[in-house]
Short mmCIF file of C-alpha atoms in Angstrom, two decimals:
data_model
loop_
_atom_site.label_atom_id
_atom_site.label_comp_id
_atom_site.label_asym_id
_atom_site.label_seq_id
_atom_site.Cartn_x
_atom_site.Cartn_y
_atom_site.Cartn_z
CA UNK A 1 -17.53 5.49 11.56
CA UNK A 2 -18.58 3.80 8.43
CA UNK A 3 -15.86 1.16 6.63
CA UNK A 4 -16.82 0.54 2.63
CA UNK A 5 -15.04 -0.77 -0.38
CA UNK A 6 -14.85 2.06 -2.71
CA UNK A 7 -15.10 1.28 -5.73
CA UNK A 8 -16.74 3.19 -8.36
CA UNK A 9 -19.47 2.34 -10.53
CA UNK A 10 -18.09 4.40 -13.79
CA UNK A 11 -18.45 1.83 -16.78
CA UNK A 12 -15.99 0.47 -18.36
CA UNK A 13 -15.02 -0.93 -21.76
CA UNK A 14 -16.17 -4.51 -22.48
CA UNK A 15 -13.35 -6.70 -22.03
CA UNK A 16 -14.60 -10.80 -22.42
CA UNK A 17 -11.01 -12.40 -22.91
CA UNK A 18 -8.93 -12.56 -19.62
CA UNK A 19 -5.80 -11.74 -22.17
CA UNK A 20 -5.15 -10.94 -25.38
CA UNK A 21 -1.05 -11.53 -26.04
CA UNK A 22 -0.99 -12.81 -29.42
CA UNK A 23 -2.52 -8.90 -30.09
CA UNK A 24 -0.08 -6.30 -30.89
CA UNK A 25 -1.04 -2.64 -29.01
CA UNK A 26 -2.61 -1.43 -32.20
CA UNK A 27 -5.00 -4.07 -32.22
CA UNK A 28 -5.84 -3.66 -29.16
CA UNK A 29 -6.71 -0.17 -29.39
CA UNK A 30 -8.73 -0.40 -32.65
CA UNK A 31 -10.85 -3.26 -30.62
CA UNK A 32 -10.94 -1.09 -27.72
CA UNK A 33 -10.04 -3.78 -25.17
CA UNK A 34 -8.85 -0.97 -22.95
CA UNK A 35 -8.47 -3.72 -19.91
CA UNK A 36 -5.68 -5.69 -21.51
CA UNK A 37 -4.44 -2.80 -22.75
CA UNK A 38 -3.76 -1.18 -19.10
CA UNK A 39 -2.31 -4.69 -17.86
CA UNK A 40 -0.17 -4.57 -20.52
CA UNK A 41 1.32 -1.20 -20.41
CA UNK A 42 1.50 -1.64 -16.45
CA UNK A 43 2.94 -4.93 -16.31
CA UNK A 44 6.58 -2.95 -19.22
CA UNK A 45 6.40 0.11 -16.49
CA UNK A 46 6.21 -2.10 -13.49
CA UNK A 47 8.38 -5.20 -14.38
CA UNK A 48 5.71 -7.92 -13.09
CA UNK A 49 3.27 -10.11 -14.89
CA UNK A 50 -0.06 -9.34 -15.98
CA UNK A 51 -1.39 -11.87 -13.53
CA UNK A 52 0.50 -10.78 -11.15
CA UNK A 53 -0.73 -7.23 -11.63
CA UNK A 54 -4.28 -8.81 -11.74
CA UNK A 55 -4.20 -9.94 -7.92
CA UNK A 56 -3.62 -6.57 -6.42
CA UNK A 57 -5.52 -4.48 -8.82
CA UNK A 58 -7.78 -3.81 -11.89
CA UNK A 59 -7.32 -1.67 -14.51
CA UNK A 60 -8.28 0.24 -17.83
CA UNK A 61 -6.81 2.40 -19.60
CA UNK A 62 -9.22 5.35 -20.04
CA UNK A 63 -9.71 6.18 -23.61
CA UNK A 64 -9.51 10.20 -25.07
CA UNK A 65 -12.59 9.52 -25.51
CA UNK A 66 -14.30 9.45 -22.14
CA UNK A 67 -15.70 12.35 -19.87
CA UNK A 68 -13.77 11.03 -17.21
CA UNK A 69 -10.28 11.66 -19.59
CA UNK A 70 -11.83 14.87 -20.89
CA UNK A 71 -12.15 16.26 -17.01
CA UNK A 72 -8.76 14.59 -15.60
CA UNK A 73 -6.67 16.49 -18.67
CA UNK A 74 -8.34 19.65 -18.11
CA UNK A 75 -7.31 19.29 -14.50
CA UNK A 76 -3.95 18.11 -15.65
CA UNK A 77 -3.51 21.22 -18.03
CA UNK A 78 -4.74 23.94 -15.77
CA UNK A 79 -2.40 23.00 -12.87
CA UNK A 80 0.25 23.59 -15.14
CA UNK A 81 2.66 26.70 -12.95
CA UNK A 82 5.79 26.11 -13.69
CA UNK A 83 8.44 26.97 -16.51
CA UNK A 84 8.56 23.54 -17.53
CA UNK A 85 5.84 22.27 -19.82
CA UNK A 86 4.15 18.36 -19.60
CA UNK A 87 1.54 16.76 -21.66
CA UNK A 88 -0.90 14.00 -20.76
CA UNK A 89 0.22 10.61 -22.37
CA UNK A 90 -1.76 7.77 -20.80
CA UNK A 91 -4.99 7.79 -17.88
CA UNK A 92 -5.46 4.17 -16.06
CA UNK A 93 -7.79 3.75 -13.82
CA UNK A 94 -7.03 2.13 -10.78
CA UNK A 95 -9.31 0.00 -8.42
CA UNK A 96 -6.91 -1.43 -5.41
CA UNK A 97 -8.71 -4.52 -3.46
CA UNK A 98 -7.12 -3.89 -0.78
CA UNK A 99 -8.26 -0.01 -0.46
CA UNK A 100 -10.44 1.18 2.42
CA UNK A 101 -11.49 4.26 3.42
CA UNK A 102 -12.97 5.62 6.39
CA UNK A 103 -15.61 8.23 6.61
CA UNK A 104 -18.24 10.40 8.72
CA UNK A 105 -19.02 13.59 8.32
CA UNK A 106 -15.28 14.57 6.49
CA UNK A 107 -16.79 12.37 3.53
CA UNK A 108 -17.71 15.94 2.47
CA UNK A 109 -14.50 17.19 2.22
CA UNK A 110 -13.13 14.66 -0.11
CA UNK A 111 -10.46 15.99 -3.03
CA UNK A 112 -9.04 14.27 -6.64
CA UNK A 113 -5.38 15.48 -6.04
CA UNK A 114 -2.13 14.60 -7.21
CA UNK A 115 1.40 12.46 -5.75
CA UNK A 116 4.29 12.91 -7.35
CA UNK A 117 6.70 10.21 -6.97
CA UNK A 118 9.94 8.65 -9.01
CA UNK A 119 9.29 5.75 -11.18
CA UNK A 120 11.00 3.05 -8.40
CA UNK A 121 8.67 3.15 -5.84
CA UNK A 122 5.24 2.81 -8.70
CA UNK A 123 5.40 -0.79 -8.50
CA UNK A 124 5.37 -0.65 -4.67
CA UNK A 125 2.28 1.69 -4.51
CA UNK A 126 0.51 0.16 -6.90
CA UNK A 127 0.40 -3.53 -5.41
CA UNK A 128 0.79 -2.39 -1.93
CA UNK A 129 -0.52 0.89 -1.54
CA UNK A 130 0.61 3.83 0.21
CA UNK A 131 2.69 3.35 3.77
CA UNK A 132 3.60 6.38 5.87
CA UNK A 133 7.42 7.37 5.33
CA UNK A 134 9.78 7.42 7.62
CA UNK A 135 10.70 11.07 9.29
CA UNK A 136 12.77 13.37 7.11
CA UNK A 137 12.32 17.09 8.14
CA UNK A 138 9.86 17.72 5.82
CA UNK A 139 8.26 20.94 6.44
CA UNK A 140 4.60 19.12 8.07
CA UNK A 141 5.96 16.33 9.32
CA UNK A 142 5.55 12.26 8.52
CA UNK A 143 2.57 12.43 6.71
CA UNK A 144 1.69 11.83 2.88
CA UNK A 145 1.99 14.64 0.84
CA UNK A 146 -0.38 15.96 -1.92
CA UNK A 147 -1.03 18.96 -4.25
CA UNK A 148 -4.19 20.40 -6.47
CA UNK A 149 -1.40 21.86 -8.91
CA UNK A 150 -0.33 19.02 -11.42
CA UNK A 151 3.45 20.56 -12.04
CA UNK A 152 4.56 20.74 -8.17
CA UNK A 153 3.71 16.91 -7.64
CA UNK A 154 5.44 16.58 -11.24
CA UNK A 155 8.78 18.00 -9.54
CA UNK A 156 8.94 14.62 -7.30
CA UNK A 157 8.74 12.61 -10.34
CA UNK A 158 11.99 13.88 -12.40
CA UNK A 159 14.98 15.58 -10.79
CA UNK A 160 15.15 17.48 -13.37
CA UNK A 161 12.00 19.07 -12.97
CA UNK A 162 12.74 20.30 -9.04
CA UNK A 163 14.16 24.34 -9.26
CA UNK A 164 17.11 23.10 -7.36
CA UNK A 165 17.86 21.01 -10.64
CA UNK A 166 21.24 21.85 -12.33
CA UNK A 167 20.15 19.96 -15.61
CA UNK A 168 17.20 20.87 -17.85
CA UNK A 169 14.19 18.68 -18.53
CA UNK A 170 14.65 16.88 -21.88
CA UNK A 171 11.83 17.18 -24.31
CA UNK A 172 10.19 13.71 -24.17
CA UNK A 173 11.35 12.25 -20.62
CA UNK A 174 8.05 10.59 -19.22
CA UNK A 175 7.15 9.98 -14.91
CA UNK A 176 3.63 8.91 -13.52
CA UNK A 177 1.47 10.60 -11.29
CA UNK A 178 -0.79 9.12 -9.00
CA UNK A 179 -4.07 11.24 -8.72
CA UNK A 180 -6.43 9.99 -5.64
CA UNK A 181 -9.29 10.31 -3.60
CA UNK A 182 -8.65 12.06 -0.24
CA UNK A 183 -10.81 12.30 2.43
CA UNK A 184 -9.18 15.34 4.31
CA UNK A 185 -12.10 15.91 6.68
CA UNK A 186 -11.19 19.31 8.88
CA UNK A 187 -8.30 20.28 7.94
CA UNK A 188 -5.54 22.80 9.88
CA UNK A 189 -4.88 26.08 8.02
CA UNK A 190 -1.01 25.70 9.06
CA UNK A 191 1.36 29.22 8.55
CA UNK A 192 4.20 27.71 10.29
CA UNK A 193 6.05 24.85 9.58
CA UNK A 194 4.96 21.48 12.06
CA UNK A 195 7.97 19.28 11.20
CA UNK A 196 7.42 16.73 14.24
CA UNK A 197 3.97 16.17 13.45
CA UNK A 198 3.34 12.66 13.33
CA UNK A 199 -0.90 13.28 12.92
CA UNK A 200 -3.22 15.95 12.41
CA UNK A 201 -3.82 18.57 15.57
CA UNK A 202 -6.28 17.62 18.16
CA UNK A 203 -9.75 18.13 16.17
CA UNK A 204 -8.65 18.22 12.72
CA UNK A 205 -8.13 15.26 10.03
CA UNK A 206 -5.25 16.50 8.31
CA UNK A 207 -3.18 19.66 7.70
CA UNK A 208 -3.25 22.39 4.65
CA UNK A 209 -0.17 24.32 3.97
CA UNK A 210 -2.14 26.98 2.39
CA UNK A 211 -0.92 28.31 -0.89
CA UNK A 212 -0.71 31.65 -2.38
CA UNK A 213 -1.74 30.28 -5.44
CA UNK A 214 -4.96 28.20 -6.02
CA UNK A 215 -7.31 26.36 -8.22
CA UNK A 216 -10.44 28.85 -8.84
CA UNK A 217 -13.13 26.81 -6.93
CA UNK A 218 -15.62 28.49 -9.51
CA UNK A 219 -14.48 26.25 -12.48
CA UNK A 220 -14.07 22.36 -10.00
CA UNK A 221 -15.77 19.66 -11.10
CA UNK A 222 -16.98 16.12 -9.54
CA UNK A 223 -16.10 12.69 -9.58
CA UNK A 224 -18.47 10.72 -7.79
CA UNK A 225 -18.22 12.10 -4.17
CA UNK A 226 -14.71 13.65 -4.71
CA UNK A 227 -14.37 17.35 -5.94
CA UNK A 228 -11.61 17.97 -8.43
CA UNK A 229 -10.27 20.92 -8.06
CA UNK A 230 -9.25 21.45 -11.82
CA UNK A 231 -10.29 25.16 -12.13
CA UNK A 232 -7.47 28.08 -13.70
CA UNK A 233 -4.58 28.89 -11.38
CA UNK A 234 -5.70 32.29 -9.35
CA UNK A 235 -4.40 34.58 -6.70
CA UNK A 236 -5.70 33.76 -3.48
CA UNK A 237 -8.52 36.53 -2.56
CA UNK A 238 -7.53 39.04 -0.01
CA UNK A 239 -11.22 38.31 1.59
CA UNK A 240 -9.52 34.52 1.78
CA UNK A 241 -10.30 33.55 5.86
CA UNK A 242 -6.73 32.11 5.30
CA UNK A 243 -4.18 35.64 4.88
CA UNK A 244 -0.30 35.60 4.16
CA UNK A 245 -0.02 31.87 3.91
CA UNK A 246 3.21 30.51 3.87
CA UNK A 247 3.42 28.70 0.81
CA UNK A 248 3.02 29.36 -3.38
CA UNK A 249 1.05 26.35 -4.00
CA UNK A 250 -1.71 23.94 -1.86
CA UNK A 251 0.04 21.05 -0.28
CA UNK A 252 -2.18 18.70 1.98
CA UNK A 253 -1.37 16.64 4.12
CA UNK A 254 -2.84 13.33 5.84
CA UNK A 255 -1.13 10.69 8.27
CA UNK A 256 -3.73 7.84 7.91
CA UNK A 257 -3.34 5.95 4.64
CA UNK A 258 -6.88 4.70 4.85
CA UNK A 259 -7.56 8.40 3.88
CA UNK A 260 -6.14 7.49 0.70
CA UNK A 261 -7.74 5.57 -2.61
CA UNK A 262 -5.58 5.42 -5.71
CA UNK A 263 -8.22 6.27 -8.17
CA UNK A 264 -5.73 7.01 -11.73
CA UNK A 265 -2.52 6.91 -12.64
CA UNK A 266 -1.39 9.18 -15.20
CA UNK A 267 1.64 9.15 -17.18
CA UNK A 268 3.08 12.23 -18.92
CA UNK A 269 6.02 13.37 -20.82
CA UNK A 270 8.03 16.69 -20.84
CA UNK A 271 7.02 18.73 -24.27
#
């Protein structure tokens, strides 16, 4: 099994200053020194220092007027399925030193797809990465948890958001979502809830809780090796190999975090 540094070769804006503090954000973005920029931003979400930021990750904010943005909002629009409504604010791209993953043959089975989370624990994810949870019931187990629809990771991000909620969402309340790279190899069609499951069954790399609703696979796109699975929100087809499943949306599931590169954060805000 092959180990690599993955970290892609999309260009990015020119940046030749290390910083640029004595320029206001308007500046910036006229110039577009999109690197400072994304420090900058990060380091008022986050709480820590640019250089600080600068020794766990790099960054750039992706500009509305890249492919890359172009394909991630169309994705971020079209896994819209709730009765709540969110708009794309801000794209950073993310490139974690410390972020390894492992492949062999699953390589080919590797998604963009989204993790909700609430604003506390960005920091943490961002300079540490990802670390498996401790057990809680939830419905597959201790794994890490991640969707191809953009609002049911956006529940985790604002309790107001989750159905349960007694409170609307307010127009203009903003969360983050993490969208990443994730090599899911074979994964388990589950139809039953596995809560003990601590890894993937014997055989398998991970574990779908197949959805009644999906992405159409006609409309996906590519990012690098990864497919994004941005198409239209469908029925799934009753010639589907996978019948009744258990759940409305696509949740999947992995229990290795080297499965797992951070590739963009996004932030958004309820509209």
């Amino acid at each position: 099994m092959a180990y690599f540094q993955d970290f892609e070769s999309e260009e990015e804006d020119p940046n030749p200053f290390s910083t640029m503090s004595d320029m206001d954000d308007d500046s910036l973005q006229r110039l577009k020194l999109h690197k400072p920029l994304g420090y900058r931003f990060l380091s008022r979400l986050t709480g820590l220092t640019e250089l600080a930021l600068r020794e766990s990750f790099t960054t750039t904010l992706v500009s509305s007027e890249k492919s890359t943005y172009n394909d991630i909002d169309t994705y971020f629009n079209n896994g819209q399925c709730h009765t709540f409504r969110l708009r794309m604010t801000k794209l950073f791209r993310i490139r974690r030193f410390e972020d390894v993953n492992c492949f062999g043959d699953e390589s080919q089975n590797r998604k963009l797809l989204w993790h909700g989370t609430k604003s506390e624990n960005i920091t943490s994810i961002l300079t540490r990465g990802f670390t498996r949870p401790t057990p809680n019931g939830q419905m597959f187990g201790n794994g890490l948890y991640f969707a191809d629809r953009t609002s049911k990771s956006a529940q985790y991000c604002l309790p107001s958001l989750m159905g349960s909620s007694s409170s609307s969402p307010a127009k203009g309340q903003r969360g983050h979502l993490f969208l990443c790279a994730v090599s899911l190899g074979k994964s388990y069609p589950s139809k039953t809830a596995l809560n003990d499951y601590v890894a993937a069954p014997t055989n398998y790399d991970s574990i779908l809780g197949a959805g009644k609703l999906i992405p159409n696979a006609s409309e996906s796109r590519r990012y690098h090796d990864a497919e994004i699975p941005c198409g239209k929100t469908i029925s799934r087809p009753t010639s589907d190999s996978i019948q009744n499943p258990p759940l409305k949306f696509n949740e999947y599931i992995v229990y290795d975090v080297d499965k797992i590169t951070i590739k963009f954060l996004v932030e958004f805000q309820v509209v």
